[in-house]
Coordinates of N, CA and C and ligand atoms in Angstrom, one line a residue:
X1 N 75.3 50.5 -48.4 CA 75.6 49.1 -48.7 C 76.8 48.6 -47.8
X2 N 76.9 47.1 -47.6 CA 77.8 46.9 -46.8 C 78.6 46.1 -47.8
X3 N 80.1 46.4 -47.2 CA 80.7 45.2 -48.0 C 80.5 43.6 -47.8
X4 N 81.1 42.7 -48.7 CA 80.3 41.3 -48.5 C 81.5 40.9 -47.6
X5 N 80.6 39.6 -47.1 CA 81.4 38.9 -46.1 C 82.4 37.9 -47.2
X6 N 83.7 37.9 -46.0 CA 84.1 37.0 -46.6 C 83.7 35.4 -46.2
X7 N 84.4 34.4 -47.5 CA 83.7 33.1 -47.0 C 83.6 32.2 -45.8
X8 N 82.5 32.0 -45.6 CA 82.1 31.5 -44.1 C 81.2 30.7 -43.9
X9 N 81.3 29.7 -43.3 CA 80.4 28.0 -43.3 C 79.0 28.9 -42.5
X10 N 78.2 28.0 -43.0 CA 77.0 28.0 -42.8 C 76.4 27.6 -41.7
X11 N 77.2 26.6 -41.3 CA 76.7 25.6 -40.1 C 77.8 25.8 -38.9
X12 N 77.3 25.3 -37.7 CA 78.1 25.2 -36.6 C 79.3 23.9 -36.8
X13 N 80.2 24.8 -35.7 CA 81.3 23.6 -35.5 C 80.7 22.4 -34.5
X14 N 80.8 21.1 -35.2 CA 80.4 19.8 -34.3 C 80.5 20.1 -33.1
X15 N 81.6 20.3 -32.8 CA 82.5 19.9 -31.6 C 81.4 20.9 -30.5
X16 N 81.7 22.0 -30.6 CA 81.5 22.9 -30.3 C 79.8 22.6 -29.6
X17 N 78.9 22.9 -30.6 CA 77.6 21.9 -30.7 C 77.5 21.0 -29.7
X18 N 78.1 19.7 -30.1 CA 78.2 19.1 -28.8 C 78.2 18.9 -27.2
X19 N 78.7 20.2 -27.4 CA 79.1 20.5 -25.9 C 78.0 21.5 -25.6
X20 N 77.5 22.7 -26.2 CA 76.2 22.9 -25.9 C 75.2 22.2 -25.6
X21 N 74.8 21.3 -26.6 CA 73.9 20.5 -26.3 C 74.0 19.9 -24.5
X22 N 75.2 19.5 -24.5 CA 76.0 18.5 -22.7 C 75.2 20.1 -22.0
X23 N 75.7 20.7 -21.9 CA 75.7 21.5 -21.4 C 74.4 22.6 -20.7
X24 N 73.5 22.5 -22.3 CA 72.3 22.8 -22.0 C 71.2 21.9 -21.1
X25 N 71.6 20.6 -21.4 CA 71.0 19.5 -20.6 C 71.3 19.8 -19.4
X26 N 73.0 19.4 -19.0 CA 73.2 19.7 -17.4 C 73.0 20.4 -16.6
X27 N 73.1 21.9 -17.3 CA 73.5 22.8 -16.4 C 72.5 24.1 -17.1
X28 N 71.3 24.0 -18.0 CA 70.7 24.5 -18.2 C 71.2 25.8 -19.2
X29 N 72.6 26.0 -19.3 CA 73.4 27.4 -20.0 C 74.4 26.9 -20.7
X30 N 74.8 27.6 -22.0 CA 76.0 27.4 -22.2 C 77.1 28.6 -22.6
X31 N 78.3 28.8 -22.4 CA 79.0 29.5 -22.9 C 80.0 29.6 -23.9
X32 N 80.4 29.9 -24.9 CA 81.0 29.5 -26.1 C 82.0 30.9 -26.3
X33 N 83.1 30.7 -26.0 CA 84.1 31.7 -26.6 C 84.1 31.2 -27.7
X34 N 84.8 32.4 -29.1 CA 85.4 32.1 -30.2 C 83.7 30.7 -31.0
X35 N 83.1 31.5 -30.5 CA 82.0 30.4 -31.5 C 81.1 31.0 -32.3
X36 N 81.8 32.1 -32.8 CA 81.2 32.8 -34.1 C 82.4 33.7 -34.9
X37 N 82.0 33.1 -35.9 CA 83.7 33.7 -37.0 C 83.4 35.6 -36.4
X38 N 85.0 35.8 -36.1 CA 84.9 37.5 -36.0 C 84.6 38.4 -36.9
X39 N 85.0 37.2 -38.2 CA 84.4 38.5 -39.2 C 83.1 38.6 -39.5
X40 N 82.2 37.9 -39.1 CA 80.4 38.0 -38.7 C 80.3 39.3 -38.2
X41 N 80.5 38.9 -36.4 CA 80.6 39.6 -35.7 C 81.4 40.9 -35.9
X42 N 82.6 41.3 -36.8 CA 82.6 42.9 -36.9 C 81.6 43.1 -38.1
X43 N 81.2 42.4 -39.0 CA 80.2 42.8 -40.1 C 78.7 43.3 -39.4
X44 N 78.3 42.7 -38.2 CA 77.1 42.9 -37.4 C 77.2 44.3 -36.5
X45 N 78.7 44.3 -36.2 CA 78.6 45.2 -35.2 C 78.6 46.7 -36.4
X46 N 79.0 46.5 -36.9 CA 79.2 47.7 -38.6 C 77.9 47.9 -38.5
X47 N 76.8 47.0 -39.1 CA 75.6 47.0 -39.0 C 75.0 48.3 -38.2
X48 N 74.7 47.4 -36.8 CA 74.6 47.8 -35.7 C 74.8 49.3 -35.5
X49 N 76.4 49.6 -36.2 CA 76.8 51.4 -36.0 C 76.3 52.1 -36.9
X50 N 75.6 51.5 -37.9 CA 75.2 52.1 -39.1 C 73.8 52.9 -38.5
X51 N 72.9 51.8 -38.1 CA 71.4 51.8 -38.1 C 71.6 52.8 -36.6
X52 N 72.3 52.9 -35.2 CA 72.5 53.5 -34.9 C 72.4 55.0 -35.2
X53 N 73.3 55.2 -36.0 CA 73.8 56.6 -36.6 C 73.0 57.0 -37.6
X54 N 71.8 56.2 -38.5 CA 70.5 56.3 -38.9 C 69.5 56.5 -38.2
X55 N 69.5 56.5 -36.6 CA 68.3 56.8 -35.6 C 67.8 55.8 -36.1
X56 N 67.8 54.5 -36.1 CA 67.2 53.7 -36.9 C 67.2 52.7 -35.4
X57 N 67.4 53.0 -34.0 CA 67.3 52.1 -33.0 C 66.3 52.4 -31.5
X58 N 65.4 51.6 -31.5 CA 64.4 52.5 -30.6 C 64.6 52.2 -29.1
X59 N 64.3 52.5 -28.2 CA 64.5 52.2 -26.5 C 63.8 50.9 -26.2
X60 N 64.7 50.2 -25.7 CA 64.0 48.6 -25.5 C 62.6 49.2 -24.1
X61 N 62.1 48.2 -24.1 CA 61.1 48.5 -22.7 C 60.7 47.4 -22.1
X62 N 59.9 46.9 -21.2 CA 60.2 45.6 -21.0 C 58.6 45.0 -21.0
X63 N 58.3 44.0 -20.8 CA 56.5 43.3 -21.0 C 56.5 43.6 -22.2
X64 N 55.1 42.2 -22.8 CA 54.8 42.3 -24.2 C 53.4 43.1 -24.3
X65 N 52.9 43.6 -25.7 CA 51.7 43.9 -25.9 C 51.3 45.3 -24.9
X66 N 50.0 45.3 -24.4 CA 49.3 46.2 -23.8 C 50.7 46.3 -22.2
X67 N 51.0 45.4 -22.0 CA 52.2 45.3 -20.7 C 53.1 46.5 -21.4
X68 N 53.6 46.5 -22.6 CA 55.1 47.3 -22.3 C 55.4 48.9 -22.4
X69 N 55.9 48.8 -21.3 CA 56.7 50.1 -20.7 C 57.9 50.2 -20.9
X70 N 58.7 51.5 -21.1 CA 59.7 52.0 -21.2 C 60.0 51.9 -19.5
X71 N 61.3 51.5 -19.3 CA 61.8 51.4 -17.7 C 62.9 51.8 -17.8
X72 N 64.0 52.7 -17.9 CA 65.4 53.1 -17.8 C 66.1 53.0 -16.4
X73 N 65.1 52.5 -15.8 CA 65.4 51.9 -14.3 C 65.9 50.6 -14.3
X74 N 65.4 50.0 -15.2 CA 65.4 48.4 -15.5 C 66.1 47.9 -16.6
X75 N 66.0 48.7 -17.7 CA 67.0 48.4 -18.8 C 67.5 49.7 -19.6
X76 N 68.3 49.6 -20.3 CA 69.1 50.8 -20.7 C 69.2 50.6 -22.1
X77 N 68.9 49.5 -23.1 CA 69.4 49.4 -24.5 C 68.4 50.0 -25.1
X78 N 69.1 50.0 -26.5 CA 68.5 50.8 -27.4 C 68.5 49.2 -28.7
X79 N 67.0 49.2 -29.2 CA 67.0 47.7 -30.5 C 66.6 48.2 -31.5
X80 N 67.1 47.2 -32.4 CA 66.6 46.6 -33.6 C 66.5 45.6 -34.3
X81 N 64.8 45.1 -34.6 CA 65.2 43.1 -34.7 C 65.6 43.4 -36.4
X82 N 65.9 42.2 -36.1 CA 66.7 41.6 -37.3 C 65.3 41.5 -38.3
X83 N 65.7 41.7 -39.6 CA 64.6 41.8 -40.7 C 65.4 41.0 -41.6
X84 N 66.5 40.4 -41.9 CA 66.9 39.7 -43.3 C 67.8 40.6 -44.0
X85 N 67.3 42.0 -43.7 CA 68.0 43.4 -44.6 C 69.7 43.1 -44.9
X86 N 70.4 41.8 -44.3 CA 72.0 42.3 -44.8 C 72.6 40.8 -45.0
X87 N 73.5 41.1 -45.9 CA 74.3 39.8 -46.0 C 74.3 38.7 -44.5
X88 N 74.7 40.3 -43.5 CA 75.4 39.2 -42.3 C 74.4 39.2 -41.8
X89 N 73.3 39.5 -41.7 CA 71.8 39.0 -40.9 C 71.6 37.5 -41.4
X90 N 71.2 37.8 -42.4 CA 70.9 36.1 -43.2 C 72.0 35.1 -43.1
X91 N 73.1 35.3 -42.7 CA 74.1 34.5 -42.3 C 74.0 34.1 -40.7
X92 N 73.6 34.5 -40.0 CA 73.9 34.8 -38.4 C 72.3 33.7 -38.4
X93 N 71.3 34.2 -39.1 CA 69.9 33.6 -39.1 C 70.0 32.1 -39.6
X94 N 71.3 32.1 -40.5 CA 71.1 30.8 -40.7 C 71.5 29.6 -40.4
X95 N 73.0 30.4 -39.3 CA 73.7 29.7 -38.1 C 72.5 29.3 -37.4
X96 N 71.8 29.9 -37.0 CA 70.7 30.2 -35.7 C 69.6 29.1 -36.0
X97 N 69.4 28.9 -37.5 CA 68.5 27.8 -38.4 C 69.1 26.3 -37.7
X98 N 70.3 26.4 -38.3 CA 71.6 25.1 -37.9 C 71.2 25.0 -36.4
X99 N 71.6 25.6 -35.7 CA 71.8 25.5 -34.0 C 70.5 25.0 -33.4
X100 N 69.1 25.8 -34.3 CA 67.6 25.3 -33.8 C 67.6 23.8 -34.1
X101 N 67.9 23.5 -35.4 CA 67.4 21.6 -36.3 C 68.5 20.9 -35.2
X102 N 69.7 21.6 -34.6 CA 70.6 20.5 -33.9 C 69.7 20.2 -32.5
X103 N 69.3 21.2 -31.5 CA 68.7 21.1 -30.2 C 67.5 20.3 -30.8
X104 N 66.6 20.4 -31.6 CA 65.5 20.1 -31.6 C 65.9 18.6 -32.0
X105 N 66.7 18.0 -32.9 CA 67.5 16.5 -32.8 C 67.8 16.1 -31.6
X106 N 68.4 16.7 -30.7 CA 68.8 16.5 -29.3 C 68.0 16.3 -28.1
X107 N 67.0 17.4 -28.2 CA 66.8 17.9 -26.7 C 64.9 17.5 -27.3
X108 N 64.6 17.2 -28.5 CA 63.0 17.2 -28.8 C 62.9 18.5 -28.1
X109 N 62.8 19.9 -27.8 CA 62.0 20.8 -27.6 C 61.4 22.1 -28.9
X110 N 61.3 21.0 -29.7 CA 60.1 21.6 -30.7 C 60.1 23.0 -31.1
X111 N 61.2 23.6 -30.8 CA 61.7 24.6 -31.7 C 61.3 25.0 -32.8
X112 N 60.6 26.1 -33.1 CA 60.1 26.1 -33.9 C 60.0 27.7 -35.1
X113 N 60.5 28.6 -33.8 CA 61.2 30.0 -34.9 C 62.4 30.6 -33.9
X114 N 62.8 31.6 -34.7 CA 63.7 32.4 -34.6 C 63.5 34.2 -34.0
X115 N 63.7 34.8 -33.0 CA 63.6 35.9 -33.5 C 64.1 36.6 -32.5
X116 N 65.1 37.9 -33.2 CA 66.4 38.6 -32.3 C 66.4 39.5 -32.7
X117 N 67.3 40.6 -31.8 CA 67.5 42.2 -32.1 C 68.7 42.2 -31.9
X118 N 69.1 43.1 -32.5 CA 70.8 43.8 -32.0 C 70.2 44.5 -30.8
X119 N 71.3 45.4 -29.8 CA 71.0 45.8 -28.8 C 72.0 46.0 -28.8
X120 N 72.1 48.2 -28.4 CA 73.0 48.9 -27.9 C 72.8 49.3 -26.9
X121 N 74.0 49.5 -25.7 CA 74.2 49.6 -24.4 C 74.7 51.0 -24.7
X122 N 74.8 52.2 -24.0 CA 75.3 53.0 -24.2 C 76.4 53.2 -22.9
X123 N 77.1 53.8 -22.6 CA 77.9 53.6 -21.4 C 76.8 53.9 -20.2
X124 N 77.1 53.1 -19.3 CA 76.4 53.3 -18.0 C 75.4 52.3 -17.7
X125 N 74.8 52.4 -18.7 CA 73.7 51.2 -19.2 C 74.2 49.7 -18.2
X126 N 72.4 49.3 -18.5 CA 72.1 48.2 -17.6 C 71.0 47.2 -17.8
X127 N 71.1 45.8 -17.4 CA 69.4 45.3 -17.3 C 69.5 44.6 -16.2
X128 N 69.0 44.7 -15.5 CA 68.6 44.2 -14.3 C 67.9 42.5 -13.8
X129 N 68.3 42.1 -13.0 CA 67.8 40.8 -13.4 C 66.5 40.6 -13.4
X130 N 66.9 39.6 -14.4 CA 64.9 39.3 -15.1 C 65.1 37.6 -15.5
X131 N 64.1 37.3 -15.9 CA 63.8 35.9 -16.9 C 63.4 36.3 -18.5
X132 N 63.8 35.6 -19.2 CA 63.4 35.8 -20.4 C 61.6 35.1 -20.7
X133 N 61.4 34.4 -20.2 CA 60.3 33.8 -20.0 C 59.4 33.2 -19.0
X134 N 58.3 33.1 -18.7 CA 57.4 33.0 -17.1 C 57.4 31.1 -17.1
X135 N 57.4 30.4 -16.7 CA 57.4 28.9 -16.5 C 55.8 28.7 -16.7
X136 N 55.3 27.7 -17.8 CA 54.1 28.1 -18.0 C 53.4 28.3 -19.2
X137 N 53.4 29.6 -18.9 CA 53.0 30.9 -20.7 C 54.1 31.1 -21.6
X138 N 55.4 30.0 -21.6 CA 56.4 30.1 -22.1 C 56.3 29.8 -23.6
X139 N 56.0 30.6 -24.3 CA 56.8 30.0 -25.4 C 58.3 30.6 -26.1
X140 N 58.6 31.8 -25.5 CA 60.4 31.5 -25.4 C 60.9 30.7 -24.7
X141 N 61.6 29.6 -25.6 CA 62.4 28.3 -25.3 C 63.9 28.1 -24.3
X142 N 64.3 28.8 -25.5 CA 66.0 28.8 -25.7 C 66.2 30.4 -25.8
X143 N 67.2 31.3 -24.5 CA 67.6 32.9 -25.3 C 68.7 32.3 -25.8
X144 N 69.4 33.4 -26.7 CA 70.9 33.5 -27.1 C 71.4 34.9 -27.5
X145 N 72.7 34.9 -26.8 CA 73.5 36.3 -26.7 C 74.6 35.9 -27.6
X146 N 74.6 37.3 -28.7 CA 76.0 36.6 -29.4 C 76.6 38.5 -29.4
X147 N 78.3 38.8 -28.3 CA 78.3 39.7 -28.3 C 79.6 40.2 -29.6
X148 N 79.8 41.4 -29.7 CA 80.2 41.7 -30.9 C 81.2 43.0 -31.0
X149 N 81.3 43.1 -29.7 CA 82.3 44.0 -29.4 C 83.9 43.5 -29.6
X150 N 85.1 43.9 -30.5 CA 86.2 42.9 -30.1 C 86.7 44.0 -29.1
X151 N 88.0 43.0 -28.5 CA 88.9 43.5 -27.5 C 88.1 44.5 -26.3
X152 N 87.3 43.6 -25.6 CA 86.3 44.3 -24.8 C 87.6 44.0 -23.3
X153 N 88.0 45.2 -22.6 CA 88.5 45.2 -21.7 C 87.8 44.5 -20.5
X154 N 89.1 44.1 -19.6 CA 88.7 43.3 -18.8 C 87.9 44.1 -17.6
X155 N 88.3 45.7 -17.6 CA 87.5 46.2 -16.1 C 86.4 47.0 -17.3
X156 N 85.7 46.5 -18.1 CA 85.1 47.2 -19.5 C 83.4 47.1 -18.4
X157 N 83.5 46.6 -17.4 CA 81.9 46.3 -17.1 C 80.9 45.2 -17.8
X158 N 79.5 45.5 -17.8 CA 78.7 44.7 -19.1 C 79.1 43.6 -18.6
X159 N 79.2 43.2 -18.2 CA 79.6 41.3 -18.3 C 77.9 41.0 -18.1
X160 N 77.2 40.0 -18.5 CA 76.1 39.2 -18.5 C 76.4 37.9 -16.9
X161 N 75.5 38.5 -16.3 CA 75.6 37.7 -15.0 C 74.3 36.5 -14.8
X162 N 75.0 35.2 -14.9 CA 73.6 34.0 -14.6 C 74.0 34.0 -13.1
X163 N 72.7 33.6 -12.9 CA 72.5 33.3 -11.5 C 71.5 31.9 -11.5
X164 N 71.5 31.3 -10.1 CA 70.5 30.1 -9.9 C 69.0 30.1 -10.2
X165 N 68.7 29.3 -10.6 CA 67.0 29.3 -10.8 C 66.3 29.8 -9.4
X166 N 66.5 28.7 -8.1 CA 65.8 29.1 -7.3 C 67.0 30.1 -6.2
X167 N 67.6 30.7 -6.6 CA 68.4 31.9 -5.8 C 69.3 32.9 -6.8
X168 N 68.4 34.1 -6.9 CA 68.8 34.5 -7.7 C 69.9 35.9 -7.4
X169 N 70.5 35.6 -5.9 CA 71.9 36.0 -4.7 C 73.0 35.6 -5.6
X170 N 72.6 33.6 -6.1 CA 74.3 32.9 -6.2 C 74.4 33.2 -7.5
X171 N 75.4 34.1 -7.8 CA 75.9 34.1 -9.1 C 76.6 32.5 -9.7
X172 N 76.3 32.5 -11.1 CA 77.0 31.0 -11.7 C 78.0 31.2 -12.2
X173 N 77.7 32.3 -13.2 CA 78.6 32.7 -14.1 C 78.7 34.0 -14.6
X174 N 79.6 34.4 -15.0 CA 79.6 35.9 -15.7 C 80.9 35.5 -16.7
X175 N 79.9 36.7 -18.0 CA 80.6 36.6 -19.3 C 80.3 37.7 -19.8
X176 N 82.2 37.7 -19.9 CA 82.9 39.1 -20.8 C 82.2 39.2 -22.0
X177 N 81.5 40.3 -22.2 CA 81.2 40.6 -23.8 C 82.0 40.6 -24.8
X178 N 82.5 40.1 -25.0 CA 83.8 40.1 -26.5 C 83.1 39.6 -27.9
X179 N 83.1 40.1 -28.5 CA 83.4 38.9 -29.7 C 83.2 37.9 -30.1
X180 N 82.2 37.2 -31.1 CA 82.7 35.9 -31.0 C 82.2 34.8 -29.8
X181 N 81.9 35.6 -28.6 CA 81.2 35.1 -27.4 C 79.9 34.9 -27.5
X182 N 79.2 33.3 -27.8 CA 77.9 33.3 -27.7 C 77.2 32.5 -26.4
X183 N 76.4 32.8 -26.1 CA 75.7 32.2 -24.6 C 74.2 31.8 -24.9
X184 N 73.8 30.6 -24.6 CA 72.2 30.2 -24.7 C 72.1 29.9 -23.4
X185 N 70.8 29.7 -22.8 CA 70.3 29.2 -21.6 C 68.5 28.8 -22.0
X186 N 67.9 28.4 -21.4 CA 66.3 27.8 -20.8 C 65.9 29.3 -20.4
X187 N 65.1 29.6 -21.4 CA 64.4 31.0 -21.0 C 63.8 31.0 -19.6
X188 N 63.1 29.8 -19.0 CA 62.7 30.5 -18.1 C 63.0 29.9 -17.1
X189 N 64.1 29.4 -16.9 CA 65.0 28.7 -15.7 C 66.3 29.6 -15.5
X190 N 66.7 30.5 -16.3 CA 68.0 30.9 -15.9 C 67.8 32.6 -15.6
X191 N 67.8 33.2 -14.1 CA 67.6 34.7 -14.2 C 69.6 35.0 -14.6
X192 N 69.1 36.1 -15.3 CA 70.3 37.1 -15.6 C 70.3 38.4 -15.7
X193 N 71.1 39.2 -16.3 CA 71.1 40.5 -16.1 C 72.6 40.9 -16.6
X194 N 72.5 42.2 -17.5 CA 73.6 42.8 -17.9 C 74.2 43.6 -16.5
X195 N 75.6 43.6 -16.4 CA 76.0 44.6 -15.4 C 76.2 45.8 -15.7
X196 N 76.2 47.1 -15.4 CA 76.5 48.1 -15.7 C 77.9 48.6 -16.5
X197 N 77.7 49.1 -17.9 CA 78.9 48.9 -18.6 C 79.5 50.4 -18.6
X198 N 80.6 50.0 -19.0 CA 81.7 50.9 -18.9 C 82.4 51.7 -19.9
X199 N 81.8 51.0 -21.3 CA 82.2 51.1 -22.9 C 80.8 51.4 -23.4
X200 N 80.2 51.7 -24.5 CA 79.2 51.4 -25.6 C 79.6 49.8 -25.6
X201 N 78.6 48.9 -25.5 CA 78.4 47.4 -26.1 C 77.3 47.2 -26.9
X202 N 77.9 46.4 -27.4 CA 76.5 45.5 -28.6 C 76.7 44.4 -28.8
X203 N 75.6 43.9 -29.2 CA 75.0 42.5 -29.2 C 73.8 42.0 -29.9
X204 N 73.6 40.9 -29.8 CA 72.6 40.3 -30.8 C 71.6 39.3 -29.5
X205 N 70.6 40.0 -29.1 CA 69.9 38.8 -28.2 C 68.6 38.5 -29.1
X206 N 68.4 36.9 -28.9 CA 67.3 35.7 -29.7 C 66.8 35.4 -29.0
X207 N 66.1 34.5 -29.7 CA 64.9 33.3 -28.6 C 64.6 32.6 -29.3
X208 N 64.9 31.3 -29.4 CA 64.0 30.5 -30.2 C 62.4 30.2 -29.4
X209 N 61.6 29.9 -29.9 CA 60.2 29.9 -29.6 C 59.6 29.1 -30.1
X210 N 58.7 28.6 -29.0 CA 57.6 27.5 -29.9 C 56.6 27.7 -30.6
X211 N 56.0 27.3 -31.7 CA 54.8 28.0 -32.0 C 53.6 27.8 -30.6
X212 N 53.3 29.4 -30.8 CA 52.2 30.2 -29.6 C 51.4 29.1 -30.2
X213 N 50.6 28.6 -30.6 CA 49.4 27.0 -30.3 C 49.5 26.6 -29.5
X214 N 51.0 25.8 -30.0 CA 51.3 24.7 -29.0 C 51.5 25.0 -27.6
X215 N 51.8 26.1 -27.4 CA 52.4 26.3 -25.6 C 50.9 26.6 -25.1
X216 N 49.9 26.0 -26.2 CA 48.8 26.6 -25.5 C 48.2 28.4 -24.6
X217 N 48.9 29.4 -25.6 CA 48.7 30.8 -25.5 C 49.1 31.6 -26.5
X218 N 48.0 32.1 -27.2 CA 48.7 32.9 -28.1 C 49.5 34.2 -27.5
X219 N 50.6 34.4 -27.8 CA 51.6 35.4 -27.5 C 51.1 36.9 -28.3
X220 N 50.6 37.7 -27.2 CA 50.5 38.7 -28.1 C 51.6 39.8 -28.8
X221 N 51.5 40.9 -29.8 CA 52.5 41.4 -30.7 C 54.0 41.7 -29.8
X222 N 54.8 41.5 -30.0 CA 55.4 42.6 -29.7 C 55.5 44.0 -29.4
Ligands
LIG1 C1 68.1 40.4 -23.0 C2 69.4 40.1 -22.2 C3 71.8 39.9 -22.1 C4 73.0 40.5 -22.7 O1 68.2 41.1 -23.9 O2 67.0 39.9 -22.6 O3 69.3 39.5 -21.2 O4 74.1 40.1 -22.3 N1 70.6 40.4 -22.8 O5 72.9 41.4 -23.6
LIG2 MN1 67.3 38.5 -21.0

């Protein structure tokens, strides 16, 4: 059992919000230091060490359905999606509820579920650049990275690198894994890629998703 969280709002900061929203519009990404209470985030990461240390985390691979392969060429984590199983899951899920009802006020993109793993990097570890989604057969919307490591050193590696839609050479941005650091982007407009890390990192990556009807394809299982 985990100990309970202490008290903690349910919903996002306005402000904060706001500027996602600007941001998702302009520039397709956003980055948010300090936009998830730390004590979530060491409650997740506890999580995370637990299920870990239960062999309870399996080797990510990449493609859906009959497509997916194990690639340690291409990615290096080790997951587990989120099931509801903890205080701080259903908390994190229900920020994630809040964040979906605000974009879909804003942006109309019909948002319509939720669904995320934790993810352990082990030292050395990597993902290579990819898209989260094909332009199209999309019905991953929106990803989201919320990382959970505190006091992640500055030569720590791991940073999450965005690059351009159509050049995926020009780096835009790169962001330190810490804490409390959450990042969304346009699944299938923004290539990224974890850099090679230097520490054990974790994290929580999402997607909000349309319902598979509407995008016109059903998405097969995971
Ligand atoms: C992913 C991903 C980025 C990160 O899991 O698809 O791109 O920083 N993760 O963990
Ligand atoms: Mn990704």
């Amino acid at each position: 059992m985990m100990p309970p969280l202490p008290r903690m709002s349910r919903t996002l900061n306005d402000h904060a919000l706001s500027r996602l929203v600007d941001d998702l519009v302009d520039q397709g990404w956003f980055i948010g230091e300090h936009f998830i209470d730390v004590a979530l985030c060491q409650a997740l990461q506890e999580e995370l060490q637990a299920l870990a240390a239960t062999e309870a985390l399996t080797l990510a691979g990449i493609g859906r359905g009959d497509q997916h392969q194990l690639r340690r060429d291409i990615r290096g984590d080790a997951i587990h999606w989120l099931n509801r199983e903890s205080q701080a899951q259903r908390h994190y899920l229900a920020l994630m509820d809040d964040l979906q009802q605000q974009i879909n006020r804003a942006l109309y993109l019909g948002l319509f579920e939720f669904e995320a793993h934790f993810a352990h990097y082990p030292t050395g570890a990597f993902y290579k650049t990819h898209l989260d989604s094909f332009q199209g057969r999309a019905n991953r919307i929106v990803s989201t990275v919320l990382y959970l490591n505190p006091d992640w050193p500055v030569d720590g590696g791991g940073e999450m690198a965005l690059y351009a839609s159509d050049n995926e050479q020009l780096e835009l941005a790169r962001v330190l894994p810490e804490a409390g650091t959450f990042v969304c982007f346009l699944s299938d407009r923004v290539p990224h890629a974890v850099l090679p890390t230097r520490h054990p990192r974790d994290s929580i990556a999402g997607w909000f998703r349309r319902n598979a009807s509407l995008s016109g394809r059903v998405d097969p299982a995971r």
